[in-house]
Coordinates of N, CA and C in Angstrom, one line a residue:
M1250 N 21.4 19.0 -62.1 CA 20.2 19.4 -61.4 C 19.4 18.2 -61.1
E1251 N 19.3 17.3 -62.1 CA 18.5 16.0 -61.9 C 19.1 15.2 -60.8
E1252 N 20.4 15.2 -60.6 CA 21.0 14.4 -59.5 C 20.6 14.9 -58.2
G1253 N 20.6 16.2 -58.0 CA 20.2 16.8 -56.7 C 18.8 16.4 -56.3
K1254 N 17.9 16.4 -57.3 CA 16.5 16.0 -57.0 C 16.4 14.6 -56.5
K1255 N 17.1 13.7 -57.2 CA 17.1 12.3 -56.9 C 17.6 12.0 -55.5
S1256 N 18.7 12.7 -55.2 CA 19.4 12.5 -53.9 C 18.4 13.0 -52.8
G1257 N 17.7 14.1 -53.0 CA 16.8 14.6 -52.0 C 15.6 13.7 -51.8
N1258 N 15.1 13.1 -52.9 CA 14.0 12.1 -52.8 C 14.4 10.9 -52.0
R1259 N 15.7 10.4 -52.3 CA 16.2 9.2 -51.6 C 16.3 9.5 -50.1
L1260 N 16.8 10.6 -49.7 CA 16.9 11.0 -48.3 C 15.5 11.1 -47.6
G1261 N 14.6 11.7 -48.3 CA 13.2 11.8 -47.8 C 12.6 10.5 -47.6
T1262 N 12.8 9.6 -48.6 CA 12.2 8.3 -48.6 C 12.8 7.5 -47.4
T1263 N 14.1 7.5 -47.3 CA 14.8 6.8 -46.2 C 14.3 7.3 -44.8
G1264 N 14.2 8.6 -44.7 CA 13.7 9.2 -43.4 C 12.2 8.7 -43.1
L1265 N 11.4 8.7 -44.2 CA 10.0 8.2 -44.0 C 10.0 6.7 -43.6
V1266 N 10.8 5.9 -44.2 CA 10.9 4.5 -43.8 C 11.4 4.3 -42.4
V1267 N 12.4 5.0 -42.0 CA 12.9 5.0 -40.6 C 11.8 5.4 -39.6
A1268 N 11.2 6.5 -39.9 CA 10.1 7.0 -39.0 C 9.0 6.0 -38.9
C1269 N 8.6 5.4 -40.0 CA 7.5 4.4 -39.9 C 7.9 3.2 -39.1
G1270 N 9.2 2.8 -39.3 CA 9.7 1.7 -38.5 C 9.7 1.9 -37.0
L1271 N 10.1 3.1 -36.6 CA 10.1 3.5 -35.2 C 8.7 3.6 -34.7
A1272 N 7.8 4.1 -35.5 CA 6.4 4.2 -35.0 C 5.8 2.8 -34.9
G1273 N 6.2 1.9 -35.7 CA 5.7 0.5 -35.6 C 6.2 -0.2 -34.4
I1274 N 7.5 0.0 -34.1 CA 8.1 -0.5 -32.8 C 7.4 0.0 -31.6
A1275 N 7.2 1.3 -31.6 CA 6.5 2.0 -30.5 C 5.1 1.4 -30.3
A1276 N 4.4 1.2 -31.4 CA 3.0 0.7 -31.4 C 3.0 -0.7 -30.8
V1277 N 3.9 -1.6 -31.2 CA 4.0 -2.9 -30.7 C 4.3 -2.9 -29.2
A1278 N 5.3 -2.1 -28.7 CA 5.6 -2.0 -27.3 C 4.4 -1.5 -26.5
L1279 N 3.7 -0.5 -27.0 CA 2.5 0.0 -26.3 C 1.4 -1.1 -26.3
G1280 N 1.3 -1.8 -27.3 CA 0.3 -2.9 -27.4 C 0.6 -4.0 -26.4
L1281 N 1.9 -4.4 -26.2 CA 2.2 -5.4 -25.2 C 2.0 -4.9 -23.8
V1282 N 2.3 -3.6 -23.5 CA 2.0 -3.1 -22.2 C 0.5 -3.1 -21.9
L1283 N -0.3 -2.7 -22.9 CA -1.8 -2.6 -22.8 C -2.3 -4.1 -22.6
A1284 N -1.8 -5.0 -23.3 CA -2.2 -6.4 -23.2 C -1.9 -6.9 -21.8
D1285 N -0.8 -6.6 -21.2 CA -0.4 -7.1 -19.9 C -1.3 -6.5 -18.9
A1286 N -1.6 -5.2 -19.0 CA -2.6 -4.5 -18.1 C -4.0 -5.1 -18.1
L1287 N -4.4 -5.4 -19.4 CA -5.8 -6.0 -19.5 C -5.8 -7.4 -19.0
L1288 N -4.7 -8.1 -19.1 CA -4.7 -9.5 -18.6 C -4.8 -9.5 -17.1
I1289 N -4.1 -8.6 -16.4 CA -4.1 -8.5 -14.9 C -5.5 -8.1 -14.5
Y1290 N -6.1 -7.1 -15.2 CA -7.4 -6.6 -14.9 C -8.5 -7.7 -15.1
A1291 N -8.4 -8.5 -16.1 CA -9.3 -9.6 -16.3 C -9.1 -10.7 -15.3
M1292 N -7.9 -11.0 -14.9 CA -7.7 -12.0 -13.8 C -8.3 -11.5 -12.5
E1293 N -8.1 -10.3 -12.2 CA -8.6 -9.8 -10.9 C -10.1 -9.7 -10.9
G1294 N -10.7 -9.6 -12.0 CA -12.2 -9.6 -12.1 C -12.8 -11.0 -12.2
S1295 N -11.9 -12.0 -12.3 CA -12.4 -13.3 -12.5 C -13.0 -14.0 -11.3
G1296 N -12.8 -13.4 -10.1 CA -13.3 -13.9 -8.9 C -12.3 -14.8 -8.1
G1297 N -11.2 -15.2 -8.8 CA -10.2 -16.0 -8.1 C -9.2 -15.0 -7.4
Q1298 N -8.5 -15.6 -6.5 CA -7.5 -14.7 -5.7 C -6.2 -15.4 -5.6
P1299 N -5.1 -14.8 -5.9 CA -3.8 -15.4 -5.7 C -3.5 -15.5 -4.2
M1300 N -2.6 -16.4 -3.9 CA -2.3 -16.7 -2.5 C -0.7 -16.6 -2.3
L1301 N -0.3 -16.1 -1.2 CA 1.1 -16.1 -0.8 C 1.1 -17.2 0.3
Y1302 N 2.0 -18.2 0.1 CA 2.3 -19.2 1.1 C 3.7 -19.1 1.6
V1303 N 4.0 -19.3 2.9 CA 5.3 -19.2 3.4 C 5.6 -20.5 4.1
M1304 N 6.8 -21.0 3.9 CA 7.3 -22.2 4.6 C 8.5 -21.9 5.3
E1305 N 8.7 -22.5 6.5 CA 9.9 -22.3 7.2 C 10.8 -23.5 7.0
S1306 N 12.1 -23.2 6.8 CA 13.0 -24.3 6.5 C 14.0 -24.4 7.6
A1307 N 14.4 -25.6 8.0 CA 15.4 -25.8 9.1 C 16.7 -25.2 8.7
E1308 N 17.2 -25.4 7.5 CA 18.5 -24.9 7.1 C 18.4 -24.5 5.6
P1309 N 19.2 -23.5 5.2 CA 19.1 -23.0 3.8 C 19.9 -23.9 2.9
G1310 N 20.7 -24.7 3.4 CA 21.6 -25.5 2.5 C 22.5 -24.6 1.7
E1311 N 22.7 -24.9 0.5 CA 23.6 -24.1 -0.4 C 22.8 -23.0 -1.1
N1312 N 21.5 -22.8 -0.8 CA 20.7 -21.8 -1.5 C 21.2 -20.4 -1.1
V1313 N 20.8 -19.4 -2.0 CA 21.0 -18.0 -1.7 C 20.2 -17.6 -0.5
V1314 N 20.7 -16.8 0.4 CA 20.0 -16.4 1.6 C 19.8 -14.8 1.5
I1315 N 18.6 -14.4 1.6 CA 18.3 -13.0 1.6 C 17.8 -12.5 2.9
P1316 N 18.6 -11.7 3.6 CA 18.1 -11.2 5.0 C 16.9 -10.3 4.8
L1317 N 15.9 -10.5 5.5 CA 14.7 -9.6 5.5 C 14.9 -8.4 6.4
T1318 N 14.5 -7.2 5.9 CA 14.7 -6.0 6.7 C 13.3 -5.4 7.0
E1319 N 13.3 -4.4 7.8 CA 12.0 -3.7 8.1 C 11.4 -3.1 6.8
K1320 N 12.3 -2.7 5.9 CA 11.8 -2.2 4.6 C 11.1 -3.3 3.8
D1321 N 11.6 -4.5 3.8 CA 10.9 -5.6 3.1 C 9.5 -5.8 3.7
F1322 N 9.4 -5.8 5.0 CA 8.1 -6.0 5.6 C 7.2 -4.8 5.3
A1323 N 7.7 -3.6 5.3 CA 6.9 -2.4 5.0 C 6.4 -2.4 3.5
D1324 N 7.3 -2.9 2.6 CA 7.0 -3.0 1.2 C 6.0 -4.1 0.9
H1325 N 6.0 -5.1 1.7 CA 5.2 -6.3 1.5 C 4.4 -6.7 2.7
P1326 N 3.3 -6.0 3.0 CA 2.5 -6.3 4.2 C 2.0 -7.7 4.4
A1327 N 1.8 -8.4 3.2 CA 1.3 -9.8 3.3 C 2.4 -10.7 3.8
L1328 N 3.7 -10.4 3.4 CA 4.8 -11.1 4.0 C 5.0 -10.9 5.5
D1329 N 4.8 -9.7 5.9 CA 4.8 -9.3 7.3 C 3.7 -10.1 8.1
A1330 N 2.5 -10.1 7.5 CA 1.4 -10.8 8.2 C 1.6 -12.3 8.4
V1331 N 2.3 -12.9 7.4 CA 2.5 -14.3 7.5 C 3.7 -14.7 8.4
I1332 N 4.8 -13.9 8.3 CA 6.0 -14.2 9.1 C 5.9 -13.7 10.5
R1333 N 5.4 -12.5 10.7 CA 5.4 -11.9 12.1 C 4.0 -11.6 12.6
G1334 N 3.0 -11.7 11.8 CA 1.7 -11.2 12.2 C 0.6 -12.3 12.5
D1335 N -0.6 -11.8 12.3 CA -1.8 -12.6 12.6 C -2.0 -13.9 11.8
E1336 N -1.4 -13.9 10.6 CA -1.6 -15.0 9.7 C -0.6 -16.1 9.9
R1337 N 0.3 -15.9 10.9 CA 1.3 -16.9 11.2 C 0.6 -18.0 12.1
N1338 N 0.7 -19.2 11.6 CA 0.1 -20.4 12.2 C 0.9 -21.6 11.8
P1339 N 2.1 -21.8 12.5 CA 3.0 -22.9 12.0 C 2.3 -24.3 12.2
S1340 N 2.6 -25.1 11.3 CA 2.2 -26.5 11.4 C 3.4 -27.3 11.9
A1341 N 3.2 -28.6 12.1 CA 4.3 -29.4 12.5 C 5.3 -29.5 11.4
W1342 N 6.5 -30.0 11.7 CA 7.6 -30.1 10.7 C 7.4 -31.2 9.7
E1343 N 6.2 -31.4 9.2 CA 5.9 -32.5 8.4 C 5.3 -32.2 7.0
W1344 N 5.4 -30.9 6.7 CA 4.7 -30.5 5.4 C 5.6 -30.8 4.3
G1345 N 5.4 -31.9 3.6 CA 6.2 -32.3 2.4 C 7.5 -33.0 2.8
R1346 N 8.3 -32.3 3.5 CA 9.6 -32.9 4.0 C 9.8 -32.6 5.4
S1347 N 10.6 -33.4 6.1 CA 10.7 -33.2 7.5 C 11.6 -31.9 7.9
D1348 N 12.2 -31.3 6.9 CA 13.0 -30.1 7.3 C 12.2 -28.8 6.9
R1349 N 11.0 -28.9 6.5 CA 10.2 -27.7 6.1 C 8.8 -27.8 6.8
R1350 N 8.2 -26.7 7.1 CA 6.9 -26.6 7.6 C 6.1 -25.4 7.1
F1351 N 4.9 -25.6 6.8 CA 4.0 -24.5 6.4 C 3.7 -23.6 7.6
I1352 N 3.9 -22.3 7.4 CA 3.6 -21.4 8.6 C 2.5 -20.5 8.3
G1353 N 2.0 -20.4 7.1 CA 0.8 -19.5 6.9 C 0.6 -19.1 5.5
G1354 N -0.5 -18.6 5.2 CA -0.8 -18.1 3.8 C -1.8 -16.9 3.9
I1355 N -1.9 -16.2 2.9 CA -2.8 -15.0 2.8 C -3.1 -14.7 1.4
N1356 N -4.3 -14.1 1.2 CA -4.7 -13.7 -0.2 C -3.9 -12.4 -0.5
V1357 N -3.5 -12.3 -1.7 CA -2.8 -11.1 -2.2 C -3.4 -10.7 -3.6
S1358 N -3.1 -9.5 -4.0 CA -3.6 -9.1 -5.4 C -2.7 -9.7 -6.4
Y1359 N -3.1 -9.7 -7.7 CA -2.3 -10.2 -8.8 C -1.0 -9.4 -8.9
V1360 N -1.1 -8.1 -8.7 CA 0.1 -7.3 -8.8 C 1.1 -7.6 -7.7
E1361 N 0.6 -7.7 -6.5 CA 1.5 -8.1 -5.3 C 2.0 -9.5 -5.5
S1362 N 1.3 -10.4 -6.0 CA 1.7 -11.8 -6.3 C 2.9 -11.7 -7.3
R1363 N 2.8 -11.0 -8.3 CA 3.8 -10.8 -9.3 C 5.1 -10.2 -8.7
V1364 N 4.9 -9.2 -7.9 CA 6.0 -8.5 -7.3 C 6.8 -9.4 -6.3
L1365 N 6.0 -10.2 -5.5 CA 6.6 -11.1 -4.6 C 7.4 -12.2 -5.3
Q1366 N 6.8 -12.7 -6.4 CA 7.4 -13.7 -7.2 C 8.7 -13.2 -7.9
D1367 N 8.7 -12.0 -8.4 CA 9.9 -11.4 -9.0 C 11.0 -11.1 -7.9
T1368 N 10.5 -10.8 -6.7 CA 11.5 -10.4 -5.7 C 12.1 -11.6 -5.0
Y1369 N 11.2 -12.5 -4.6 CA 11.6 -13.6 -3.7 C 11.4 -15.0 -4.4
G1370 N 11.0 -15.0 -5.6 CA 10.8 -16.3 -6.3 C 12.1 -17.0 -6.8
P1371 N 11.9 -18.0 -7.5 CA 13.1 -18.8 -7.9 C 13.9 -18.1 -9.0
D1372 N 15.2 -18.4 -9.0 CA 16.1 -18.0 -10.0 C 15.6 -18.5 -11.4
R1373 N 15.6 -17.6 -12.4 CA 15.0 -18.0 -13.7 C 15.8 -19.0 -14.4
E1374 N 17.1 -19.2 -14.1 CA 17.9 -20.1 -14.8 C 17.9 -21.5 -14.1
T1375 N 18.1 -21.5 -12.7 CA 18.2 -22.7 -12.0 C 16.9 -23.2 -11.4
W1376 N 15.9 -22.3 -11.3 CA 14.6 -22.5 -10.6 C 14.7 -23.0 -9.2
V1377 N 15.8 -22.5 -8.5 CA 16.0 -22.7 -7.1 C 15.5 -21.5 -6.3
Y1378 N 14.7 -21.7 -5.3 CA 14.2 -20.6 -4.5 C 15.2 -20.1 -3.5
P1379 N 15.3 -18.8 -3.4 CA 16.2 -18.3 -2.3 C 15.5 -18.5 -0.9
H1380 N 16.3 -18.5 0.1 CA 15.8 -18.6 1.5 C 15.8 -17.2 2.0
L1381 N 14.7 -16.8 2.7 CA 14.7 -15.5 3.3 C 15.0 -15.7 4.8
E1382 N 15.9 -14.9 5.4 CA 16.3 -15.1 6.8 C 15.7 -13.9 7.6
Y1383 N 15.1 -14.3 8.7 CA 14.6 -13.3 9.7 C 14.7 -13.9 11.1
E1384 N 15.5 -13.2 11.9 CA 15.7 -13.6 13.3 C 16.1 -15.1 13.4
G1385 N 17.1 -15.5 12.6 CA 17.6 -16.8 12.7 C 16.8 -17.9 12.1
A1386 N 15.7 -17.6 11.5 CA 14.8 -18.6 10.8 C 14.9 -18.4 9.3
Y1387 N 14.7 -19.4 8.6 CA 14.8 -19.4 7.1 C 13.4 -19.7 6.5
Y1388 N 13.0 -18.9 5.5 CA 11.7 -19.0 4.9 C 11.8 -19.1 3.4
L1389 N 10.8 -19.8 2.8 CA 10.6 -19.9 1.4 C 9.2 -19.3 1.1
V1390 N 9.2 -18.5 0.0 CA 7.9 -17.8 -0.4 C 7.4 -18.4 -1.7
V1391 N 6.2 -18.8 -1.7 CA 5.5 -19.4 -2.9 C 4.2 -18.6 -3.1
T1392 N 4.0 -18.2 -4.4 CA 2.7 -17.6 -4.7 C 2.0 -18.5 -5.7
T1393 N 0.7 -18.5 -5.6 CA -0.1 -19.3 -6.5 C -1.2 -18.4 -7.1
W1394 N -1.6 -18.7 -8.3 CA -2.7 -18.0 -9.0 C -3.8 -19.1 -9.2
P1395 N -5.0 -18.6 -9.1 CA -6.2 -19.5 -9.3 C -6.3 -20.0 -10.7

């Protein structure tokens, strides 16, 4: 009879330890999500504004090329405004290198800046930016935070 009680206590203790461990992991994950949301909220309230800059490139070279679709422009109105809209104002082919030129920039929210960076930003391993292709022209997207 004594053995049955000890076995039941061990099982109960093990279950309690596992439940506490899972609760701790959930609390840490929730804390990280909350911290990320508070960080974005604080940055948006700081008065600074992230920017989207687009450069046109003469050739993509060996970089990855992503063809832009109407869905891309619908999902990212800032990208549409710079590549096809009122914010397009190409400079001469002398911005930084002779095969690239700045074509425009626009203010974006922190959330949109992060989405643009994740979607069209550099590869996390090589840090090489993909080229976006639209109507035979190639573009690079860069976002900056204040």
